[in-house]
Amino acid sequence: MIHYKSEPEIALARHSALLVGDAIAEVAKAIRPGVTTRELDHIAEQFILSQGAKPSFKGYKGFPFATCMSVNEAVVHGFPNDTPLKEGDIVSVDVGVYKNGFHGDSAYTFAIGDPGQAILQLLAATRESLYKGIEKAHTANRVGDISFAIQDYTEKQRGYGVVRELVGHGVGRSLHEDPQVPNYGKRGTGARLKEGMVIAIEPMVNLGVKDVVYSEDGWTVLTADRKPSAHFEHTVCIRKGKADILSSFARIEEAEQANPHLASSYYKHAAVAHA
Ligand code: MG
Ligand code: MG
């Protein structure tokens, strides 16, 4: 069942979603070779708590951390750990914030130093595919139009593998609500997009094959071929004619560009300018 949100509810969801961006921006300030994802998780969690909010993921179905930190071949749901990050790593930082009864959900993938052109292009294309999906997220369309846009750009036009097992989702009073928002699919299919729907759109795109496996911790999703994977996510509200992006990358990108340890130029070549 889809829960449509009123304007006051959308305002609360936006507040939570913006806090997610602020938490990821705190991570972006601290990320560098030698730091561990456990330390980054702590930074994000302390920030969220300082805002009178709670990390949505901690305790969700038993997930033990405030954030998901997925490095290189880890697609999503990675456990923060004590392995120091190194030059050339990419890290997907996925954060949920719960405040005033509403969750926000957003993710961003950082490149430490220079992981090489192929991986920078993967990051740029994954980020771009998120916005291709968002362009379709309005009342004239259905969920499948978002799905198709993401798959068409990443697989057909760019030759990457789109993960099938994990999908975007409605978000609101619960972290995961209906409808599911796959990153693959057919135009004109699926739930009709209506005003007041709030959904998380989150392409997970692999440099190699689309297939994934679960690691021994039971949570971390890895690419089957162990090639790198990228992940970007926004929480968006469906409106007439144009999506309303509730989360924001603005502060994340500001911190990313100010951090000399991060490759921040890859998306400047993207074809479309974004909020
Ligand atoms: Mg997320
Ligand atoms: Mg999500």
Coordinates of C-alpha atoms and ligand atoms in Angstrom, one line a residue:
M1 CA 0.0 0.0 0.0
I2 CA 1.3 3.4 -1.0
H3 CA 1.2 6.1 1.6
Y4 CA 0.6 9.5 0.0
K5 CA 2.0 12.4 2.0
S6 CA 0.4 15.7 2.9
E7 CA 2.4 19.0 2.5
P8 CA 3.2 19.2 6.2
E9 CA 4.4 15.6 6.0
I10 CA 6.5 16.3 3.0
A11 CA 8.1 19.2 4.9
L12 CA 9.1 16.8 7.7
A13 CA 10.5 14.3 5.2
R14 CA 12.5 17.0 3.5
H15 CA 14.0 18.0 6.9
S16 CA 15.1 14.4 7.5
A17 CA 16.4 14.1 3.9
L18 CA 18.5 17.3 4.2
L19 CA 20.0 16.0 7.5
V20 CA 21.1 12.9 5.5
G21 CA 23.0 15.2 3.1
D22 CA 24.5 17.1 6.0
A23 CA 25.6 13.8 7.6
I24 CA 27.2 12.6 4.4
A25 CA 28.9 16.0 4.1
E26 CA 30.5 15.4 7.5
V27 CA 31.9 12.1 6.2
A28 CA 33.1 13.9 3.0
K29 CA 35.2 16.3 5.2
A30 CA 36.9 13.4 7.0
I31 CA 37.4 10.8 4.3
R32 CA 41.0 10.3 3.3
P33 CA 43.6 7.5 3.0
G34 CA 44.2 5.9 6.4
V35 CA 40.8 6.7 7.9
T36 CA 38.6 3.6 8.6
T37 CA 34.9 3.3 7.7
R38 CA 34.2 2.6 11.3
E39 CA 35.6 6.1 12.1
L40 CA 33.4 7.6 9.4
D41 CA 30.4 5.8 10.6
H42 CA 31.0 7.3 14.1
I43 CA 31.3 10.8 12.6
A44 CA 28.0 10.4 10.8
E45 CA 26.2 8.9 13.8
Q46 CA 27.4 11.6 16.2
F47 CA 26.3 14.3 13.7
I48 CA 22.8 12.7 13.4
L49 CA 22.4 12.4 17.2
S50 CA 23.6 16.0 17.6
Q51 CA 20.6 17.1 15.4
G52 CA 18.1 15.4 17.7
A53 CA 17.6 12.7 15.1
K54 CA 18.3 9.0 14.9
P55 CA 20.2 6.9 12.3
S56 CA 17.4 5.0 10.5
F57 CA 19.6 2.0 9.7
K58 CA 20.9 1.2 13.2
G59 CA 18.9 -1.8 14.4
Y60 CA 16.8 -2.0 11.2
K61 CA 16.3 -5.7 10.8
G62 CA 19.3 -6.1 13.1
F63 CA 21.7 -3.9 11.0
P64 CA 24.4 -3.0 13.6
F65 CA 25.6 0.4 12.3
A66 CA 24.4 3.9 11.7
T67 CA 25.6 3.9 8.1
C68 CA 26.3 1.5 5.2
M69 CA 29.9 1.9 4.0
S70 CA 30.4 -0.1 0.8
V71 CA 34.0 -0.1 -0.5
N72 CA 35.0 -1.0 -4.1
E73 CA 33.3 -4.4 -5.0
A74 CA 30.8 -4.0 -2.1
V75 CA 27.6 -2.7 -3.8
V76 CA 25.5 -1.8 -0.7
H77 CA 24.9 -2.7 2.9
G78 CA 28.6 -2.8 3.7
F79 CA 29.6 -2.9 7.4
P80 CA 31.8 -0.1 8.6
N81 CA 35.1 -1.8 9.6
D82 CA 38.7 -1.2 10.8
T83 CA 40.4 -1.5 7.4
P84 CA 42.0 1.8 6.6
L85 CA 40.9 3.3 3.3
K86 CA 43.6 3.8 0.7
E87 CA 44.3 5.7 -2.4
G88 CA 42.1 4.5 -5.3
D89 CA 39.3 3.1 -3.2
I90 CA 35.7 4.1 -3.9
V91 CA 33.2 4.2 -1.0
S92 CA 29.5 4.3 -1.2
V93 CA 28.2 6.1 1.9
D94 CA 24.5 5.4 2.5
V95 CA 22.7 7.1 5.3
G96 CA 19.2 7.2 6.7
V97 CA 17.9 9.8 9.2
Y98 CA 14.8 9.5 11.3
K99 CA 13.3 12.7 12.8
N100 CA 9.8 13.9 13.6
G101 CA 8.3 10.6 12.5
F102 CA 9.9 10.6 9.0
H103 CA 12.9 9.0 7.4
G104 CA 15.2 10.5 4.8
D105 CA 17.5 8.2 2.7
S106 CA 20.4 9.2 0.4
A107 CA 23.7 7.8 -0.7
Y108 CA 26.8 9.1 -2.4
T109 CA 29.9 7.4 -3.7
F110 CA 33.3 9.0 -3.1
A111 CA 36.6 8.3 -4.9
I112 CA 39.7 8.6 -2.8
G113 CA 42.6 9.9 -4.8
D114 CA 42.6 8.6 -8.4
P115 CA 41.0 5.2 -8.9
G116 CA 41.5 5.5 -12.7
Q117 CA 39.4 6.7 -15.6
A118 CA 37.2 3.6 -15.9
I119 CA 36.0 3.9 -12.3
L120 CA 35.6 7.7 -12.4
Q121 CA 33.4 7.2 -15.5
L122 CA 31.4 4.6 -13.6
L123 CA 30.8 7.0 -10.8
A124 CA 29.8 9.8 -13.2
A125 CA 27.4 7.6 -15.1
T126 CA 25.8 6.2 -12.0
R127 CA 25.3 9.7 -10.7
E128 CA 23.9 10.8 -14.1
S129 CA 21.6 7.8 -14.2
L130 CA 20.1 8.9 -10.9
Y131 CA 19.1 12.2 -12.4
K132 CA 17.9 10.5 -15.6
G133 CA 15.5 8.6 -13.3
I134 CA 14.5 11.7 -11.4
E135 CA 13.6 13.4 -14.7
K136 CA 10.9 10.8 -15.1
A137 CA 9.7 11.0 -11.5
H138 CA 6.5 13.1 -12.0
T139 CA 2.8 12.7 -12.3
A140 CA 2.6 11.9 -16.1
N141 CA 4.6 8.7 -15.6
R142 CA 4.7 5.3 -13.9
V143 CA 7.5 3.7 -11.8
G144 CA 8.6 1.8 -14.9
D145 CA 9.5 5.0 -16.7
I146 CA 12.0 5.8 -13.9
S147 CA 13.3 2.2 -14.1
F148 CA 13.7 2.2 -17.8
A149 CA 15.5 5.5 -17.9
I150 CA 18.1 4.3 -15.4
Q151 CA 18.6 0.9 -17.1
D152 CA 18.7 2.4 -20.6
Y153 CA 21.4 4.9 -19.7
T154 CA 23.6 2.6 -17.7
E155 CA 23.3 -0.7 -19.5
K156 CA 22.3 0.1 -23.1
Q157 CA 24.2 3.3 -23.5
R158 CA 27.1 2.7 -21.2
G159 CA 27.5 -1.1 -21.0
Y160 CA 27.5 -1.4 -17.2
G161 CA 25.6 -3.9 -15.1
V162 CA 22.5 -2.8 -13.2
V163 CA 21.8 -4.6 -10.0
R164 CA 18.5 -6.4 -10.0
E165 CA 18.3 -7.8 -6.5
L166 CA 18.1 -4.4 -4.7
V167 CA 15.8 -1.6 -5.6
G168 CA 14.6 1.9 -4.7
H169 CA 11.5 2.2 -2.5
G170 CA 8.8 4.4 -1.0
V171 CA 10.0 6.2 2.1
G172 CA 8.2 8.0 4.9
R173 CA 7.1 6.9 8.3
S174 CA 8.8 3.7 7.5
L175 CA 12.2 3.4 5.9
H176 CA 11.0 1.1 3.2
E177 CA 7.5 1.6 1.9
D178 CA 5.7 0.7 -1.3
P179 CA 6.2 1.0 -4.2
Q180 CA 9.5 -0.7 -5.1
V181 CA 11.5 1.3 -7.6
P182 CA 13.7 -1.0 -9.6
N183 CA 16.6 0.3 -11.6
Y184 CA 15.5 -1.8 -14.6
G185 CA 12.2 -2.2 -16.3
K186 CA 9.8 -1.3 -19.0
R187 CA 8.3 2.1 -19.8
G188 CA 4.7 2.7 -19.0
T189 CA 4.5 -0.2 -16.4
G190 CA 4.2 -0.3 -12.7
A191 CA 2.5 2.0 -10.2
R192 CA 1.2 5.3 -11.4
L193 CA 3.2 8.2 -10.0
K194 CA 0.9 10.5 -8.0
E195 CA 1.4 13.7 -6.1
G196 CA 2.5 13.2 -2.5
M197 CA 4.4 10.0 -3.2
V198 CA 7.9 10.1 -1.7
I199 CA 10.4 7.6 -3.1
A200 CA 14.1 6.8 -2.8
I201 CA 15.6 6.4 -6.2
E202 CA 19.0 4.6 -6.0
P203 CA 20.8 3.1 -8.9
M204 CA 23.4 0.5 -8.0
V205 CA 25.6 0.1 -11.1
N206 CA 28.5 -2.4 -11.6
L207 CA 31.5 -1.9 -13.7
G208 CA 31.3 -5.6 -14.8
V209 CA 28.4 -8.1 -14.6
K210 CA 25.1 -7.2 -13.0
D211 CA 25.1 -10.2 -10.7
V212 CA 25.7 -9.9 -7.0
V213 CA 26.4 -12.3 -4.0
Y214 CA 26.1 -11.9 -0.2
S215 CA 29.2 -11.8 1.9
E216 CA 29.7 -14.0 5.0
D217 CA 28.4 -11.2 7.3
G218 CA 24.9 -11.8 5.7
W219 CA 24.5 -8.2 4.9
T220 CA 27.2 -6.9 2.5
V221 CA 26.3 -7.2 -1.1
L222 CA 29.3 -7.8 -3.4
T223 CA 29.6 -7.9 -7.1
A224 CA 29.8 -11.5 -8.4
D225 CA 32.9 -10.7 -10.4
R226 CA 34.4 -8.5 -7.6
K227 CA 34.7 -5.5 -9.9
P228 CA 33.7 -2.1 -8.4
S229 CA 30.2 -0.8 -8.0
A230 CA 28.8 2.7 -7.5
H231 CA 25.6 3.9 -5.8
F232 CA 23.9 7.3 -5.6
E233 CA 20.5 7.9 -4.0
H234 CA 18.1 10.8 -3.5
T235 CA 14.7 11.0 -1.7
V236 CA 12.3 12.7 -4.1
C237 CA 8.7 13.8 -3.9
I238 CA 6.4 13.3 -6.9
R239 CA 4.9 16.5 -8.2
K240 CA 3.1 17.6 -11.4
G241 CA 5.5 17.8 -14.2
K242 CA 8.7 17.8 -12.2
A243 CA 10.2 15.9 -9.3
D244 CA 10.9 17.7 -6.0
I245 CA 14.3 16.4 -4.8
L246 CA 14.0 16.4 -1.0
S247 CA 17.6 15.4 -0.2
S248 CA 20.5 17.4 -1.5
F249 CA 24.1 16.8 -2.6
A250 CA 25.0 20.5 -2.4
R251 CA 26.8 20.3 0.9
I252 CA 28.3 17.0 0.1
E253 CA 29.8 18.3 -3.1
E254 CA 31.0 21.5 -1.4
A255 CA 32.9 19.3 1.1
E256 CA 34.1 16.9 -1.6
Q257 CA 35.6 19.7 -3.6
A258 CA 37.3 21.2 -0.6
N259 CA 38.9 17.8 0.3
P260 CA 42.2 17.4 -1.5
H261 CA 42.0 13.6 -1.0
L262 CA 38.8 13.2 -3.0
A263 CA 38.4 13.1 -6.8
S264 CA 35.7 15.6 -7.2
S265 CA 36.0 16.6 -10.9
Y266 CA 34.5 13.6 -12.5
Y267 CA 30.9 14.8 -12.5
K268 CA 31.7 18.3 -13.8
H269 CA 31.6 16.7 -17.2
A270 CA 28.1 15.5 -16.8
A271 CA 25.8 16.6 -19.5
V272 CA 23.1 18.0 -17.3
A273 CA 23.4 20.6 -14.4
H274 CA 21.7 19.5 -11.2
A275 CA 20.5 20.9 -7.9
Ligands
MG1 MG 20.0 4.5 1.3
MG2 MG 17.2 3.5 0.0

